[in-house]
Amino acid sequence: MSIPSIVEAARALREGSITSVGLARQVLYRIAMVEAQLHAFLTVDTDGLMAGAEEADQAFAEGRDIGPLQGIPIALKDNLTTRNLETTAGSKILSGYVPPYDATVVKRLRQAGALIVGKTNLDEFAMGSSTENSAFGPTRNPWNTDRVPGGSSGGSAAAVAAGMSLGGLGSDTGGSIRQPASLCGVVGVKPTYGTVSRYGLIAFASSLDQIGPITHTVADAVLLLEVIGAPDPLDSTSYPHEMEPVGARLGRGLEGIRVGVASQLGGAEAVEPDVEAAFFQMVSAMERAGATTLEVDLPSTEQGLSAYYLIAPAECSANLARFDGVRYGLRVNGDTTEQMMSRSRADGFGPEVTRRVLLGTFALSAGYHEAFYGQAQKVRTLIREDLARAYRQCDVLVSPTSPTTAFRLGDRTDNPLAMYMSDVLTIPSNLAGHPAANIPIGLDRHDLPIGFQVMAPALEEALMFQVASAVEELAGFDTTVPFDPSHGLRGGVR
Ligand code: GLN
């Protein structure tokens, strides 16, 4: 039996044609079938899920409807704190950490009735593009288990793609929701900076981090975002005003929409031919559906990657200072406090996190601050200006989400720069704080998903979703991973 979308499940639960216990069993069955091959989860909360499902069914039976996600299983990236449920951020240094509180997004999901399936795998502290930087081993792509799922929210993307959860949450600092969504053939959305509370998100780079949904459909992403996006006094960067409901323009089509084609985004030399062909095919389809398109020039985005790899490490070096062997997680003893701290950090952080902390500390140090961090901030301003200029001529921008489809495990682990290139097309939206979405539009010659990115100005989620859902309809892409109940995933034998 196929796994329903969130919107379908919510309707069916209310009609009484399915039960929440049935849904939970379906999800757990999938986990039993394919999780050993994929390793999408760091923790599966079977008991919590089943108990929650029984409660939800009871509530439906009594006519209590607490919210739109009542009885729906959702997976959470393991950098979101969950009360009484281990939260590791994919790092040895946090192994065994059980938070005493829920992140605001988790609280809001629970208030809307959602059930937590478990915590999904990620690159350590969300630093990476393949989930291979997890201290607990990599996740594999359900479309082909020789390939990476992308990252850093690779666990959530793989879990949703493989039907081990109906939806998931990820976090996106430079592309970590959209890129794995692209590589796993699902929808992934990075909202406008500030519209979703970061309280309880284990911080990587605070001026860039945003939490967002990973789902099978655009309508499901809208529903999750409606639940998690709201002002929060616990996050000082939270946007305090009402905004247009994110789903307000769904179904309005593309008539009259001006689409800026950002084919030179980030310098964009390395876009694979199949990705490029699928991208331009979709652009033509959008034209036929009533959109007008124009090429836009975004010259400063070529420096986006370099600026990001100064700003993100700089902020991470400050954020990760709190992991000192005293307050959380791992402690390795030493003769002095300093030795204890340095041993705990040396043992607790993996190589990529160490590289970023060192790089960030250097970029911020006296004498170098202006040359590196200061310059990077100027580039950030230039990118914002480029985008503002583009948005005077068009309503949304489009590009491929990732220059390539899913690459092989191990292919980029020895070459940090090649790995960093995975995010060249997603980083500009983070630097500008703008919303952007991945919509799967097809498969390449190896049957690997290709993603299409729709970007919009700050707070224009409603417009972004209008266009995203039109793209989804034009693509008609089936997000279901080929799954044979007797053999599990066929990817493993490809
Ligand atoms: N891959 C990028 C990095 O390694 C982005 C990660 C993210 O968005 N969390 O920093």
Coordinates of C-alpha atoms and ligand atoms in Angstrom, one line a residue:
M1 CA 0.0 0.0 0.0
S2 CA 1.4 3.4 -0.9
I3 CA 2.0 6.0 1.8
P4 CA -0.5 8.9 1.5
S5 CA 0.5 12.6 1.4
I6 CA -0.1 14.5 4.6
V7 CA -3.1 16.3 3.1
E8 CA -4.6 13.0 1.9
A9 CA -4.0 11.4 5.3
A10 CA -5.5 14.3 7.2
R11 CA -8.6 14.0 5.1
A12 CA -8.8 10.2 5.3
L13 CA -8.4 10.3 9.1
R14 CA -11.3 12.7 9.4
E15 CA -13.5 10.6 7.1
G16 CA -12.6 7.6 9.1
S17 CA -11.3 5.6 6.1
I18 CA -7.9 5.2 7.8
T19 CA -6.7 5.3 11.4
S20 CA -3.6 6.9 12.9
V21 CA -2.6 3.5 14.3
G22 CA -2.8 2.1 10.8
L23 CA -0.7 5.0 9.4
A24 CA 1.9 4.5 12.2
R25 CA 2.1 0.8 11.5
Q26 CA 2.5 1.5 7.8
V27 CA 5.4 3.8 8.5
L28 CA 7.0 1.3 11.0
Y29 CA 6.7 -1.5 8.4
R30 CA 8.6 0.6 5.9
I31 CA 11.2 1.3 8.5
A32 CA 11.5 -2.4 9.2
M33 CA 11.9 -3.1 5.4
V34 CA 14.4 -0.4 4.4
E35 CA 16.0 1.4 7.3
A36 CA 18.8 -1.2 7.6
Q37 CA 19.8 -0.2 4.0
L38 CA 19.3 3.5 4.4
H39 CA 20.2 4.5 7.9
A40 CA 18.0 7.6 7.7
F41 CA 17.3 7.6 11.5
L42 CA 19.5 8.1 14.5
T43 CA 16.5 7.3 16.8
V44 CA 13.1 5.8 16.0
D45 CA 10.6 6.4 18.8
T46 CA 8.4 3.3 18.1
D47 CA 6.6 3.4 21.5
G48 CA 6.0 7.2 21.4
L49 CA 4.7 6.9 17.9
M50 CA 2.3 4.0 18.7
A51 CA 1.1 5.6 21.9
G52 CA 0.5 8.9 20.1
A53 CA -1.4 7.2 17.3
E54 CA -3.7 5.4 19.8
E55 CA -4.4 8.7 21.5
A56 CA -5.1 10.4 18.2
D57 CA -7.6 7.7 17.2
Q58 CA -9.2 8.0 20.5
A59 CA -9.5 11.8 20.0
F60 CA -11.0 11.3 16.6
A61 CA -13.5 8.8 18.0
E62 CA -14.5 11.3 20.6
G63 CA -14.9 14.1 18.0
R64 CA -11.8 16.0 19.3
D65 CA -9.8 17.6 16.6
I66 CA -6.9 19.5 18.1
G67 CA -5.1 20.5 14.9
P68 CA -4.5 19.8 11.2
L69 CA -1.7 17.3 11.9
Q70 CA -3.6 15.2 14.4
G71 CA -2.4 11.6 14.0
I72 CA 0.2 12.3 11.3
P73 CA 3.8 10.8 11.7
I74 CA 6.6 13.4 11.1
A75 CA 10.4 12.9 11.3
L76 CA 12.7 15.5 12.8
K77 CA 16.3 16.3 11.9
D78 CA 18.4 15.5 14.9
N79 CA 19.5 19.1 15.4
L80 CA 16.1 20.0 16.7
T81 CA 15.8 19.5 20.5
T82 CA 13.1 17.1 21.6
R83 CA 12.1 16.8 25.2
N84 CA 13.1 13.4 26.7
L85 CA 14.4 12.2 23.3
E86 CA 18.1 12.1 22.5
T87 CA 19.4 14.9 20.3
T88 CA 22.9 14.6 18.9
A89 CA 23.2 16.9 15.9
G90 CA 25.0 14.0 14.4
S91 CA 28.0 14.6 16.7
K92 CA 29.9 12.4 19.1
I93 CA 30.2 15.5 21.4
L94 CA 26.4 15.4 22.0
S95 CA 26.0 11.7 22.0
G96 CA 23.6 10.8 24.9
Y97 CA 22.3 14.4 25.3
V98 CA 18.6 14.3 26.2
P99 CA 17.2 17.8 26.1
P100 CA 14.8 19.0 28.8
Y101 CA 12.8 21.0 26.3
D102 CA 11.2 20.9 22.9
A103 CA 12.3 23.3 20.1
T104 CA 9.5 25.8 19.3
V105 CA 8.9 24.0 15.9
V106 CA 8.5 20.7 17.8
K107 CA 6.2 22.2 20.3
R108 CA 4.1 23.7 17.5
L109 CA 4.0 20.3 15.6
R110 CA 2.8 18.6 18.8
Q111 CA 0.2 21.3 19.4
A112 CA -1.1 20.6 15.9
G113 CA -1.4 16.9 16.8
A114 CA 1.6 15.6 14.9
L115 CA 3.4 12.4 16.0
I116 CA 7.2 12.2 16.1
V117 CA 8.5 9.1 14.3
G118 CA 12.1 9.8 15.3
K119 CA 15.2 11.8 14.8
T120 CA 16.9 11.8 11.5
N121 CA 20.6 11.6 10.5
L122 CA 22.6 14.6 9.4
D123 CA 26.1 15.8 8.7
E124 CA 27.6 16.7 12.1
F125 CA 26.2 20.0 13.2
A126 CA 24.6 20.3 9.7
M127 CA 28.0 20.9 8.1
G128 CA 28.0 19.0 4.9
S129 CA 26.2 18.2 1.7
S130 CA 26.0 14.4 1.7
T131 CA 25.2 13.2 5.3
E132 CA 28.6 11.4 5.2
N133 CA 29.9 13.8 7.9
S134 CA 27.6 12.2 10.5
A135 CA 29.5 10.8 13.5
F136 CA 27.1 7.8 13.3
G137 CA 27.6 6.7 9.7
P138 CA 26.1 7.9 6.4
T139 CA 22.6 7.8 5.1
R140 CA 22.0 6.3 1.7
N141 CA 19.7 7.6 -1.1
P142 CA 16.5 5.5 -1.4
W143 CA 16.5 5.9 -5.2
N144 CA 19.9 4.2 -5.4
T145 CA 21.7 3.1 -2.3
D146 CA 25.2 3.5 -3.8
R147 CA 24.4 7.3 -3.8
V148 CA 24.3 9.9 -1.1
P149 CA 21.0 11.5 -0.1
G150 CA 22.5 14.9 -0.1
G151 CA 22.8 16.9 3.1
S152 CA 22.9 18.0 5.6
S153 CA 19.2 17.0 6.1
G154 CA 19.8 13.8 4.2
G155 CA 18.1 11.7 6.9
S156 CA 14.9 13.6 6.7
A157 CA 14.9 13.7 2.9
A158 CA 15.6 9.9 2.7
A159 CA 13.0 9.1 5.3
V160 CA 10.3 11.0 3.6
A161 CA 11.3 9.8 0.1
A162 CA 11.2 6.2 1.3
G163 CA 7.9 6.5 3.0
M164 CA 9.3 6.0 6.5
S165 CA 7.5 9.2 7.5
L166 CA 4.8 11.3 5.9
G167 CA 6.8 14.5 6.2
G168 CA 9.9 15.8 7.9
L169 CA 11.7 18.9 9.1
G170 CA 15.2 19.9 8.1
S171 CA 17.4 23.0 8.6
D172 CA 18.9 25.0 5.8
T173 CA 22.0 27.2 6.3
G174 CA 23.4 27.0 2.8
G175 CA 21.1 24.5 1.1
S176 CA 20.6 21.7 3.6
I177 CA 16.9 21.3 3.0
R178 CA 16.7 22.0 -0.7
Q179 CA 19.8 20.0 -1.9
P180 CA 18.9 16.7 -0.2
A181 CA 15.2 17.2 -1.2
S182 CA 16.5 17.6 -4.8
L183 CA 18.8 14.5 -4.6
C184 CA 16.0 12.4 -3.0
G185 CA 13.1 13.6 -5.3
V186 CA 11.0 15.3 -2.7
V187 CA 9.8 18.9 -2.0
G188 CA 11.9 21.0 0.4
V189 CA 11.4 24.5 1.5
K190 CA 13.7 27.1 3.1
P191 CA 11.4 29.9 4.4
T192 CA 12.3 33.6 4.7
Y193 CA 14.9 34.1 7.5
G194 CA 13.0 34.9 10.7
T195 CA 9.6 33.4 9.8
V196 CA 10.2 30.1 11.6
S197 CA 11.6 30.2 15.1
R198 CA 15.1 28.9 15.6
Y199 CA 14.6 28.3 19.3
G200 CA 15.8 24.8 20.0
L201 CA 17.6 24.4 16.7
I202 CA 21.2 23.6 17.6
A203 CA 22.9 26.6 16.0
F204 CA 25.4 26.3 13.2
A205 CA 25.5 29.8 11.6
S206 CA 22.8 31.9 13.2
S207 CA 22.4 34.6 10.5
L208 CA 21.7 31.9 7.9
D209 CA 20.0 28.9 9.7
Q210 CA 16.3 28.3 8.9
I211 CA 14.1 25.4 9.7
G212 CA 11.7 24.1 7.0
P213 CA 9.6 21.2 5.7
I214 CA 10.5 18.2 3.5
T215 CA 7.4 16.5 2.0
H216 CA 6.1 14.7 -1.0
T217 CA 3.9 17.5 -2.2
V218 CA 3.9 21.3 -2.3
A219 CA 0.5 21.3 -0.5
D220 CA 2.0 19.3 2.3
A221 CA 4.9 21.8 2.6
V222 CA 2.4 24.6 2.9
L223 CA 0.5 22.8 5.6
L224 CA 3.7 22.1 7.7
L225 CA 4.9 25.7 7.2
E226 CA 1.5 27.0 8.3
V227 CA 2.0 25.0 11.5
I228 CA 5.6 25.8 12.3
G229 CA 5.8 29.4 11.1
A230 CA 4.8 32.0 13.6
P231 CA 6.4 34.8 15.7
D232 CA 8.2 33.5 18.8
P233 CA 9.4 35.7 21.6
L234 CA 12.1 33.1 22.3
D235 CA 13.9 33.9 19.1
S236 CA 15.1 37.5 18.9
T237 CA 15.3 37.3 15.1
S238 CA 11.7 36.1 14.8
Y239 CA 9.6 38.1 12.3
P240 CA 7.0 39.7 14.6
H241 CA 4.3 40.7 12.1
E242 CA 1.5 38.9 10.3
M243 CA 2.3 37.8 6.8
E244 CA 0.1 36.7 3.9
P245 CA -0.9 33.1 4.6
V246 CA 1.6 31.0 2.8
G247 CA -1.0 28.9 0.9
A248 CA -3.1 31.9 -0.1
R249 CA -2.3 31.8 -3.8
L250 CA -2.2 28.0 -4.4
G251 CA -3.9 27.1 -7.6
R252 CA -3.6 30.5 -9.3
G253 CA -1.3 29.2 -12.0
L254 CA 1.4 31.1 -13.9
E255 CA -0.6 33.5 -16.0
G256 CA 1.1 36.9 -15.9
I257 CA 3.9 35.7 -13.6
R258 CA 7.3 37.1 -14.6
V259 CA 10.0 34.4 -14.2
G260 CA 13.7 35.4 -14.0
V261 CA 15.8 32.6 -15.3
A262 CA 19.0 32.5 -13.2
S263 CA 21.0 30.1 -15.3
Q264 CA 24.3 31.9 -14.4
L265 CA 23.6 31.7 -10.7
G266 CA 26.8 31.3 -8.7
G267 CA 28.8 31.2 -11.8
A268 CA 27.1 27.8 -12.6
E269 CA 29.7 26.2 -14.8
A270 CA 29.3 22.7 -13.5
V271 CA 25.6 22.0 -14.1
E272 CA 25.2 18.4 -15.5
P273 CA 23.7 18.2 -19.0
D274 CA 20.6 16.2 -17.8
V275 CA 19.9 18.7 -15.1
E276 CA 20.3 21.6 -17.4
A277 CA 18.1 20.0 -20.1
A278 CA 15.3 19.2 -17.5
F279 CA 15.6 22.7 -16.2
F280 CA 15.2 24.5 -19.6
Q281 CA 12.3 22.1 -20.5
M282 CA 10.5 23.2 -17.4
V283 CA 11.2 26.9 -18.2
S284 CA 9.6 26.3 -21.6
A285 CA 6.6 24.5 -20.0
M286 CA 6.1 27.5 -17.7
E287 CA 6.1 29.8 -20.7
R288 CA 3.4 27.7 -22.4
A289 CA 1.4 27.9 -19.1
G290 CA 1.3 31.6 -19.3
A291 CA 4.5 32.8 -17.6
T292 CA 6.8 35.3 -19.2
T293 CA 10.5 34.6 -18.8
L294 CA 13.6 36.6 -19.0
E295 CA 17.3 35.9 -18.4
V296 CA 18.6 37.7 -15.3
D297 CA 22.2 38.5 -14.5
L298 CA 23.3 38.1 -10.9
P299 CA 27.1 38.7 -11.2
S300 CA 27.8 38.9 -7.4
T301 CA 26.4 35.5 -6.8
E302 CA 29.6 34.1 -8.2
Q303 CA 31.3 35.2 -5.0
G304 CA 28.5 33.7 -2.9
L305 CA 30.2 30.4 -2.2
S306 CA 33.4 32.1 -1.0
A307 CA 31.5 34.5 1.2
Y308 CA 29.4 31.7 2.7
Y309 CA 32.5 29.7 3.5
L310 CA 33.8 32.6 5.6
I311 CA 30.6 33.7 7.2
A312 CA 29.3 30.3 8.1
P313 CA 32.5 29.0 9.7
A314 CA 32.9 32.4 11.5
E315 CA 29.5 32.1 13.1
C316 CA 30.0 28.3 13.8
S317 CA 33.3 29.0 15.6
A318 CA 31.4 31.3 18.0
N319 CA 28.3 29.0 18.3
L320 CA 30.3 25.8 18.9
A321 CA 32.4 27.4 21.7
R322 CA 29.7 26.2 24.1
F323 CA 30.7 22.6 23.7
D324 CA 33.4 22.7 26.3
G325 CA 33.1 19.3 28.0
V326 CA 31.3 21.0 30.9
R327 CA 27.8 21.9 29.8
Y328 CA 26.7 19.1 27.5
G329 CA 27.6 15.7 26.3
L330 CA 31.1 14.2 26.1
R331 CA 33.9 14.9 28.6
V332 CA 37.4 13.7 28.3
N333 CA 39.3 14.3 31.5
G334 CA 42.6 16.1 31.7
D335 CA 45.0 17.5 34.3
T336 CA 43.8 21.0 33.9
T337 CA 40.5 22.5 32.9
E338 CA 42.0 23.7 29.7
Q339 CA 43.3 20.3 28.9
M340 CA 39.9 18.7 29.7
M341 CA 38.2 21.2 27.3
S342 CA 40.7 20.8 24.5
R343 CA 40.7 17.0 24.8
S344 CA 36.9 16.9 24.9
R345 CA 36.7 19.1 21.8
A346 CA 39.4 17.2 19.9
D347 CA 37.7 13.9 20.6
G348 CA 34.1 15.1 20.2
F349 CA 34.3 17.0 16.9
G350 CA 34.8 15.3 13.6
P351 CA 37.2 16.6 10.9
E352 CA 34.8 18.8 9.0
V353 CA 33.6 20.6 12.1
T354 CA 37.2 21.0 13.3
R355 CA 38.1 22.5 9.9
R356 CA 35.2 25.0 10.1
V357 CA 36.0 26.0 13.7
L358 CA 39.6 26.6 12.9
L359 CA 38.8 28.5 9.6
G360 CA 36.2 30.6 11.4
T361 CA 38.4 31.4 14.3
F362 CA 41.1 32.5 11.9
A363 CA 38.8 34.6 9.8
L364 CA 37.6 36.5 12.9
S365 CA 41.0 37.0 14.5
A366 CA 42.6 40.4 15.0
G367 CA 44.3 41.6 11.9
Y368 CA 42.4 39.3 9.6
H369 CA 38.8 40.2 10.5
E370 CA 38.4 43.0 8.0
A371 CA 40.2 41.1 5.2
F372 CA 38.1 38.0 5.5
Y373 CA 34.9 38.4 7.5
G374 CA 34.5 42.0 6.6
Q375 CA 34.9 41.4 2.9
A376 CA 32.5 38.5 3.0
Q377 CA 29.8 40.7 4.6
K378 CA 30.3 43.2 1.8
V379 CA 29.7 40.4 -0.8
R380 CA 26.6 39.5 1.1
T381 CA 25.3 43.0 0.6
L382 CA 26.2 42.9 -3.1
I383 CA 24.2 39.7 -3.5
R384 CA 21.2 41.2 -1.8
E385 CA 21.5 44.2 -4.2
D386 CA 21.8 41.9 -7.2
L387 CA 18.6 40.1 -6.2
A388 CA 16.7 43.3 -5.4
R389 CA 17.6 44.5 -8.9
A390 CA 16.4 41.3 -10.5
Y391 CA 13.1 41.5 -8.5
R392 CA 12.4 44.8 -10.1
Q393 CA 12.0 43.0 -13.4
C394 CA 10.6 39.7 -12.3
D395 CA 8.4 38.1 -9.6
V396 CA 10.3 34.9 -8.9
L397 CA 13.7 33.5 -9.9
V398 CA 14.3 29.9 -11.0
S399 CA 17.4 27.7 -11.3
P400 CA 18.3 24.1 -10.9
T401 CA 18.5 23.3 -7.1
S402 CA 21.7 21.3 -7.3
P403 CA 24.3 21.3 -10.2
T404 CA 24.3 17.5 -10.1
T405 CA 22.0 14.6 -9.2
A406 CA 23.0 12.3 -6.3
F407 CA 26.7 11.4 -6.4
R408 CA 28.3 8.2 -5.1
L409 CA 29.2 7.7 -1.5
G410 CA 32.8 8.6 -1.0
D411 CA 33.1 10.6 -4.3
R412 CA 33.6 14.0 -2.6
T413 CA 34.7 13.1 0.9
D414 CA 38.4 13.7 0.1
N415 CA 37.7 17.0 -1.7
P416 CA 36.0 19.6 0.5
L417 CA 35.9 22.1 -2.4
A418 CA 34.0 19.6 -4.6
M419 CA 31.6 19.0 -1.7
Y420 CA 31.1 22.7 -1.1
M421 CA 30.2 23.2 -4.8
S422 CA 27.0 21.2 -4.1
D423 CA 25.5 24.4 -2.6
V424 CA 26.5 26.9 -5.2
L425 CA 22.9 27.4 -6.3
T426 CA 21.2 27.4 -3.0
I427 CA 23.6 29.6 -1.0
P428 CA 22.4 33.0 -2.5
S429 CA 19.0 32.7 -0.9
N430 CA 20.5 32.1 2.5
L431 CA 22.9 35.0 2.2
A432 CA 19.9 37.2 1.3
G433 CA 17.5 35.7 3.8
H434 CA 15.0 34.9 1.0
P435 CA 12.6 31.9 0.7
A436 CA 13.3 29.2 -1.8
A437 CA 11.9 25.8 -2.6
N438 CA 13.0 22.6 -4.4
I439 CA 10.4 20.8 -6.6
P440 CA 11.3 17.5 -8.1
I441 CA 10.8 17.6 -11.9
G442 CA 12.2 14.4 -13.4
L443 CA 14.9 11.7 -13.5
D444 CA 18.3 11.8 -15.1
R445 CA 19.7 9.0 -17.3
H446 CA 20.6 7.0 -14.2
D447 CA 17.0 7.3 -12.8
L448 CA 18.1 9.8 -10.2
P449 CA 15.8 12.7 -9.3
I450 CA 16.4 16.2 -10.7
G451 CA 15.3 19.3 -8.7
F452 CA 14.0 22.7 -9.8
Q453 CA 14.5 25.7 -7.5
V454 CA 11.9 28.5 -7.1
M455 CA 13.2 31.6 -5.3
A456 CA 11.2 34.6 -4.2
P457 CA 11.8 37.9 -2.3
A458 CA 11.6 38.0 1.5
L459 CA 8.2 37.2 2.9
E460 CA 6.8 36.3 -0.5
E461 CA 6.1 32.6 0.4
A462 CA 2.6 32.8 -1.0
L463 CA 3.9 33.7 -4.4
M464 CA 6.7 31.1 -4.2
F465 CA 4.2 28.4 -3.4
Q466 CA 1.9 29.6 -6.2
V467 CA 4.7 29.0 -8.7
A468 CA 6.1 25.9 -7.0
S469 CA 2.7 24.2 -7.2
A470 CA 2.4 25.1 -10.8
V471 CA 5.8 23.6 -11.5
E472 CA 4.8 20.5 -9.6
E473 CA 1.7 20.1 -11.7
L474 CA 3.6 20.7 -15.0
A475 CA 6.3 18.2 -14.0
G476 CA 3.8 15.5 -12.9
F477 CA 6.7 13.8 -11.2
D478 CA 5.9 10.7 -9.2
T479 CA 7.8 11.1 -5.9
T480 CA 7.3 7.5 -4.9
V481 CA 10.5 5.6 -4.7
P482 CA 10.3 2.3 -6.5
F483 CA 9.6 -0.1 -3.7
D484 CA 9.1 -3.8 -4.0
P485 CA 7.7 -5.3 -0.7
S486 CA 9.5 -8.6 -1.3
H487 CA 12.9 -7.0 -2.0
G488 CA 12.8 -3.6 -0.4
L489 CA 14.5 -0.9 -2.4
R490 CA 15.6 -1.8 -5.9
G491 CA 18.4 0.7 -5.6
G492 CA 20.7 -1.7 -3.8
V493 CA 20.9 -4.0 -6.7
R494 CA 21.4 -1.4 -9.4
Ligands
GLN1 N1 26.5 22.2 2.7 C1 26.6 23.5 3.3 C2 27.6 23.4 4.4 O1 28.2 22.5 4.5 C3 25.2 23.9 3.8 C4 24.8 23.2 5.1 C5 23.5 23.6 5.6 O2 22.7 24.2 4.9 N2 23.3 23.3 6.9 O3 27.8 24.3 5.1

